[in-house]
Coordinates of C-alpha atoms in Angstrom, one line a residue:
X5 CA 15.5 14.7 -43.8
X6 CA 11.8 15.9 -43.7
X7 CA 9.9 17.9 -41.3
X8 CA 8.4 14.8 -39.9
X9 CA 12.0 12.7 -39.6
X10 CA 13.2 15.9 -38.1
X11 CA 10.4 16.2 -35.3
X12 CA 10.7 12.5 -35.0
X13 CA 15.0 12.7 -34.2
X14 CA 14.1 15.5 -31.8
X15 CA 11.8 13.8 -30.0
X16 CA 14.4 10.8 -29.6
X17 CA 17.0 13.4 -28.0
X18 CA 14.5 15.7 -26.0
X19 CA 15.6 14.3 -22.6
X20 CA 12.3 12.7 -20.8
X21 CA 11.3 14.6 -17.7
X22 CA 12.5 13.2 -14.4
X23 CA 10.4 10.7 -12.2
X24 CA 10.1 10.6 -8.6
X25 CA 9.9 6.8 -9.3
X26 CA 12.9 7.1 -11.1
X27 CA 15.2 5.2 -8.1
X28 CA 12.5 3.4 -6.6
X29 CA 13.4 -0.4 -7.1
X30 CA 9.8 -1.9 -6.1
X31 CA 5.6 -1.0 -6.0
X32 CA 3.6 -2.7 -3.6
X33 CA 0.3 -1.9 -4.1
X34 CA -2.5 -2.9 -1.8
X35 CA -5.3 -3.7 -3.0
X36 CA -9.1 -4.8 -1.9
X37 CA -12.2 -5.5 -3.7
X38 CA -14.2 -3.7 -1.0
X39 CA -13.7 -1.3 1.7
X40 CA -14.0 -2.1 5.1
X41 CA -11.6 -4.9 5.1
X42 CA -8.2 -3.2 6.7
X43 CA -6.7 -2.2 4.1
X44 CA -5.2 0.7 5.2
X45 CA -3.6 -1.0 8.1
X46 CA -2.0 -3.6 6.3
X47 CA -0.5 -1.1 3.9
X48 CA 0.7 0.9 6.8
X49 CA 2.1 -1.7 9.1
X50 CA 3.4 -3.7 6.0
X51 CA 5.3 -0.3 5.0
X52 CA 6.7 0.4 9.1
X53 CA 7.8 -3.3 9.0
X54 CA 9.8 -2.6 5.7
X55 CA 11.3 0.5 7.4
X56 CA 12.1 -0.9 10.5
X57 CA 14.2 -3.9 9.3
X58 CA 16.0 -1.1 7.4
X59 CA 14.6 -1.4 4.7
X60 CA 14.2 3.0 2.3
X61 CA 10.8 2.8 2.3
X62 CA 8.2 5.2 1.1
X63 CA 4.3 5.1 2.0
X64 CA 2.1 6.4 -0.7
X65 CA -1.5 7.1 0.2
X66 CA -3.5 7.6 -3.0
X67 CA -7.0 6.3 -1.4
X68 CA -9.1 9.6 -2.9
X69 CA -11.9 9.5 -0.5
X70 CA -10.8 7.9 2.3
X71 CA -7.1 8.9 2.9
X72 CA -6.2 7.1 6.7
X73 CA -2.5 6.7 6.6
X74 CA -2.6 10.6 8.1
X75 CA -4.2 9.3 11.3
X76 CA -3.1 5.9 11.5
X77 CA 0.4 8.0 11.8
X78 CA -0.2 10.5 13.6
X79 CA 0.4 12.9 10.5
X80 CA -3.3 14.8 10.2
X81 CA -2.3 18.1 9.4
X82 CA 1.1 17.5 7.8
X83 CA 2.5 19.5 4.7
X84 CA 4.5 18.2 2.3
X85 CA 7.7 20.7 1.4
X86 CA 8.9 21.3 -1.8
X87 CA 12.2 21.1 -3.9
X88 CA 13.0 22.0 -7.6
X89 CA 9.3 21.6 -8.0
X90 CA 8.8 18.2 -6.5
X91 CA 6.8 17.4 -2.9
X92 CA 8.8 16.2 -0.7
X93 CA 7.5 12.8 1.5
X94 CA 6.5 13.8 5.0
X95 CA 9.6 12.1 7.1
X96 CA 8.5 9.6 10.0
X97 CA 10.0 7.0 11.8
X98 CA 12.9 4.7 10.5
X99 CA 13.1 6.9 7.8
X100 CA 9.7 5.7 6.3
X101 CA 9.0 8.3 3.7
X102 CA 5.1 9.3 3.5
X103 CA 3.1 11.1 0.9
X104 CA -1.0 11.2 1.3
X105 CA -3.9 12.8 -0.8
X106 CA -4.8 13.6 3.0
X107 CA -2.1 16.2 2.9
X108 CA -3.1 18.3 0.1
X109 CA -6.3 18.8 1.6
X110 CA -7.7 22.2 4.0
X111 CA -8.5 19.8 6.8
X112 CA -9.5 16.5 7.9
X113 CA -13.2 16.8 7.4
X114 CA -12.8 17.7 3.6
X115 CA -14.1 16.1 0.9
X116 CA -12.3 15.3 -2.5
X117 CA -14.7 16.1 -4.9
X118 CA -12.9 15.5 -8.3
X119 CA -14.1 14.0 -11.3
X120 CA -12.4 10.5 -12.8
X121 CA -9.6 12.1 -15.3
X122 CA -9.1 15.1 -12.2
X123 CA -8.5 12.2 -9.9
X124 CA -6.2 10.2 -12.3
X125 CA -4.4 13.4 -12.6
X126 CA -3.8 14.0 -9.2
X127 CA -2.6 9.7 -8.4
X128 CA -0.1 10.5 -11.3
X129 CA 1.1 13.5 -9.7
X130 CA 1.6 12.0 -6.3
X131 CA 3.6 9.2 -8.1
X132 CA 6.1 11.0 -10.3
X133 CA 6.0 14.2 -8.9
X134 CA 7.2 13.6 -5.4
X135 CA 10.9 13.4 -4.6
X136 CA 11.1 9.4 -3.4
X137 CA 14.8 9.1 -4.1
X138 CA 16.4 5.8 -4.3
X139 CA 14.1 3.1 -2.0
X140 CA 13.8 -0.2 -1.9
X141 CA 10.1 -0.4 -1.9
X142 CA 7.6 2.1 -2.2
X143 CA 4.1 0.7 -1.0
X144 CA 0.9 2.2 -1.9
X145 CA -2.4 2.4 -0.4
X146 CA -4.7 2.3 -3.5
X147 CA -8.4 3.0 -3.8
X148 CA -10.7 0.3 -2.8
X149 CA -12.4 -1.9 -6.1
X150 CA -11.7 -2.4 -9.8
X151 CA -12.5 1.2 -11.0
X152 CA -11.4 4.1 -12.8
X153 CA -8.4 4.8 -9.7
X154 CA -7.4 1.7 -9.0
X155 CA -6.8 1.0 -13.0
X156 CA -4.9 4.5 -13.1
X157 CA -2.7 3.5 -10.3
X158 CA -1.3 -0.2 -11.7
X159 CA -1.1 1.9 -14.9
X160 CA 1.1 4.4 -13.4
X161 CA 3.4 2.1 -11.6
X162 CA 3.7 -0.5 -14.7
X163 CA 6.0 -3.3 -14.7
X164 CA 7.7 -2.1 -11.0
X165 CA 4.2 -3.0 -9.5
X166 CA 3.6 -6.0 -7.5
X167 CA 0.2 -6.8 -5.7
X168 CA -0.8 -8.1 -2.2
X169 CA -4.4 -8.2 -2.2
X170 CA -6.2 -7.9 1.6
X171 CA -9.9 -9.2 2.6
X172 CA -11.6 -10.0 4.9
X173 CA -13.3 -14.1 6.1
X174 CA -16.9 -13.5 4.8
X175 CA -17.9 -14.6 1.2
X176 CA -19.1 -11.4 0.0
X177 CA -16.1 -9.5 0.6
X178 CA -14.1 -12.8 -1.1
X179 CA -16.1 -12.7 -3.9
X180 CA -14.8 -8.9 -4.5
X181 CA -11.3 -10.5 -4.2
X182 CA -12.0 -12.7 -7.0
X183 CA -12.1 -9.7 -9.3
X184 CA -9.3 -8.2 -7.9
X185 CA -7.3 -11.3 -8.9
X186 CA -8.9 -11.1 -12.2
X187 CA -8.0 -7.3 -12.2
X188 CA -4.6 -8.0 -12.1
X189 CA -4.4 -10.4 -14.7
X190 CA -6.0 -8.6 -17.2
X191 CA -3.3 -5.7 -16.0
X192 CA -0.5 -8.3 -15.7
X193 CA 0.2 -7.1 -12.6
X194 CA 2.0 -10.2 -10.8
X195 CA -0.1 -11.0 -7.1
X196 CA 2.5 -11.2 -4.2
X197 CA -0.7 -12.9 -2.6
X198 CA -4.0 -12.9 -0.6
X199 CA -3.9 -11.3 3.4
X200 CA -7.4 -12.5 5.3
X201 CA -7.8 -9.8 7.9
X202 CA -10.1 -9.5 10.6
X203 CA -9.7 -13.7 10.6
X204 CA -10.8 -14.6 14.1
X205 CA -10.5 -12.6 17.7
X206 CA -7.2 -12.8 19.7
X207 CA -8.3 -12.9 23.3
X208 CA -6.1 -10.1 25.2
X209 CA -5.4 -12.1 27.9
X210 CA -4.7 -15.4 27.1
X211 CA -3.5 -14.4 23.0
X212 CA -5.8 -17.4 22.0
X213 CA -7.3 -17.1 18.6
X214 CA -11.2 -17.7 18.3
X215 CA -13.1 -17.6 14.9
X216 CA -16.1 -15.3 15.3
X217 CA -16.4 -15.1 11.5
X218 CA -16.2 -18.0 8.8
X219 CA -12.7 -18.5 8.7
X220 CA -10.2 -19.6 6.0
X221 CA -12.1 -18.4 3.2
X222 CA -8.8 -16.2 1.7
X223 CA -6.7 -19.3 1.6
X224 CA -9.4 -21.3 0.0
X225 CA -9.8 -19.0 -2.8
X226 CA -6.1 -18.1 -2.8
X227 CA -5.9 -22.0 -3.3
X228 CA -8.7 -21.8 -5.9
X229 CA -6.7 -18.7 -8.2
X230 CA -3.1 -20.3 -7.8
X231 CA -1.4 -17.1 -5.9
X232 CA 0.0 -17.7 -2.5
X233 CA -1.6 -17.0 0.9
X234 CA 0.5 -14.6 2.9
X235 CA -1.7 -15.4 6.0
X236 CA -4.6 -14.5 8.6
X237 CA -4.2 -11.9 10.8
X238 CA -6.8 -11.9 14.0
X239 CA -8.9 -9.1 15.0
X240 CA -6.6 -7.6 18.2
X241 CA -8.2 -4.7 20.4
X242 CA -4.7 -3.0 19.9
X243 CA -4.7 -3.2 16.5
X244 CA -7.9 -0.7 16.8
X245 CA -6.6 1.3 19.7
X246 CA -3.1 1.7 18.1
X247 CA -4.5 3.5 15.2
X248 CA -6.6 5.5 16.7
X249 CA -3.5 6.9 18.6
X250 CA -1.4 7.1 15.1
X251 CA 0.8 4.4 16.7
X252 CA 1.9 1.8 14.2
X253 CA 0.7 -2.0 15.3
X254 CA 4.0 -3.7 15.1
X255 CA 6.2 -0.9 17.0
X256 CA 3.5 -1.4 20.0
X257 CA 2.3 -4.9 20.2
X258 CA 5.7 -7.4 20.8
X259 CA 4.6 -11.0 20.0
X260 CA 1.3 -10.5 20.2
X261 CA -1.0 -13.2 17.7
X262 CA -1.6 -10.0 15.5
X263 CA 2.3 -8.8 15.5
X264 CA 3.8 -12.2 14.5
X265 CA 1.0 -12.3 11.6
X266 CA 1.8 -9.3 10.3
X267 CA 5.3 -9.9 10.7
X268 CA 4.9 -13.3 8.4
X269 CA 3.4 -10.8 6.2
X270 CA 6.3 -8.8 5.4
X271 CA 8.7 -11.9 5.3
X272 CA 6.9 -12.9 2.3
X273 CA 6.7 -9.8 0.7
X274 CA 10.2 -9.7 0.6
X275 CA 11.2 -12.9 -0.1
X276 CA 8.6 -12.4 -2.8
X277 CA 10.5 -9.0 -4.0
X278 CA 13.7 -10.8 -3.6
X279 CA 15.4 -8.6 -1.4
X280 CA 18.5 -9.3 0.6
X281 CA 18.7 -10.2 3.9
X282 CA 17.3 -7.1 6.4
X283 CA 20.2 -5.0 7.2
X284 CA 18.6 -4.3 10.3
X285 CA 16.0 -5.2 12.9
X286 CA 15.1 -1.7 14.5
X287 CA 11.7 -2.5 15.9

C-alpha cells in the first residue's frame, strides 16, 4: 500500500468528531424573505407548542443581528454552561432546550460585528457544538433573506432540514417569499409551507377578525408555488404584550383567534414531520 492508500485507510477509521445534531431526529427552520414579518414569534411559539405537547424540543436562535428569542423568553442575560467542551442549551419550560447568538454576547445592546465566513463559523458552532441530546425537533430561527447566513444554515442542517417559511399580507413582503421558495429548491430543502402573519386584527373584545391589510396574499402564492398553507394568524394585542414580558403567546392566550392559529400551525408541522401522536398536552 502507498502513502496515499495509507492516508486514505486512515482517514476511513479516524472516528468523525461528535455532533450536537447527532440525536436530533428533525430541523425546522424558519425562514422569511424579509424582516419585520414575525418571524421570531412564530419560531418561538411553534417551538413552546412542540414542547408543551411533549414533544424534546430545542430552540436554536442563529438570527446574527437581531437575536429576539432572549427576550421573547425572558432569557436576556442567560449563559450557556459547558460539558466536555460542548454549550449546554439554556433550560426553560417543558423542557424546551434554548441556544441563542444573544447569549454569547456582553449585553443586550451589543452589536455582532463579524464578517460573512466569521458568521458562518459561529452558525456552525451553535449547531454542532452544543449538547442537544436526543430531540424530536430542533427548530431554528434563521437570519432573515437569501444570503450568505441563511445558505450556511440549510447547509449545516442538510437533509434533517425542513422549512416553514413566514410572511406577512402585503405584496412586497410576498414577493421576498417567492425567493425564499425558490431558495429552497435550489437547496432542496423540502417547504413544510407558507405562515401569513400579521393577517388581519382580532378585536380583543369580541375575538372577531378584521382585515386591515390585503389579506390572503400567502395562500395565493402558496397556491401559485405548490407547497401547502399552514394558515393566517391575526395581529392580537397579546401577541405583542406577551413578548414584551418574555411570556410565550400560546401558554397565555387560551382560545384566543391568534392561539388556535398558531396551534393549527404546529398540527401541521408535525403531521408534516410525521410524528406520533403528542404524548402529552401540557399547556
Amino acid at each position: 500500500m502507498n502513502e496515499n492508500g495509507l492516508r486514505d485507510l486512515n482517514e476511513e477509521i479516524r472516528p468523525k468528531p461528535a455532533s450536537g445534531l447527532d440525536a436530533v431526529k428533525a430541523v425546522v427552520v424558519v425562514l422569511s424573505g424579509k424582516g419585520g414579518v414575525g418571524k421570531s414569534t412564530v419560531a418561538a411559539n411553534l417551538a413552546a407548542g412542540l414542547a408543551m405537547a411533549g414533544r424534546r424540543t430545542g430552540l436554536l436562535d442563529v438570527d446574527v443581528h437581531g437575536p429576539s428569542i432572549p427576550r421573547l423568553l425572558k432569557l436576556t442575560g442567560s449563559r450557556p454552561g459547558m460539558d466536555d467542551g460542548f454549550m449546554v442549551p439554556v433550560d426553560w419550560h417543558w423542557n424546551l432546550g434554548v441556544m441563542s447568538v444573544g447569549f454569547l454576547l456582553p449585553g443586550p445592546d451589543d452589536a455582532v460585528i463579524w464578517r460573512g465566513p466569521a458568521k458562518a463559523g459561529v452558525i456552525q458552532q451553535m449547531a454542532e457544538k452544543v449538547a442537544w441530546g436526543e430531540r424530536d425537533v430542533l427548530v431554528v430561527d434563521c437570519p432573515p433573506g437569501t444570503g450568505d447566513e441563511p445558505l450556511s444554515v440549510l447547509q449545516i442542517f442538510g437533509d434533517k432540514a425542513r422549512a416553514v417559511i413566514v410572511t406577512s399580507p402585503q405584496d412586497v413582503a410576498l414577493d421576498d417569499v417567492r425567493r425564499s421558495i425558490t431558495f429552497c429548491r435550489q437547496l432542496s430543502t423540502p417547504v413544510i409551507g407558507v405562515v401569513e402573519n400579521l393577517s388581519g386584527f382580532a378585536c380583543p373584545s369580541c375575538g372577531a377578525v378584521h382585515d386591515i391589510f390585503s389579506a390572503g396574499g400567502g395562500e395565493r402564492l402558496a397556491a401559485e408555488a405548490g407547497v401547502p398553507f399552514l394558515g393566517r394568524i391575526p395581529i392580537d394585542p397579546e401577541v405583542a404584550r406577551s413578548g414584551d414580558d418574555g411570556d410565550v403567546f400560546l401558554a397565555v392566550a387560551g382560545q384566543s383567534p391568534s392561539a388556535v392559529a398558531f396551534k393549527a400551525v404546529i398540527a401541521s408541522v408535525e403531521k408534516a414531520l410525521g410524528l406520533p401522536a403528542a404524548p402529552a398536552d401540557k399547556g
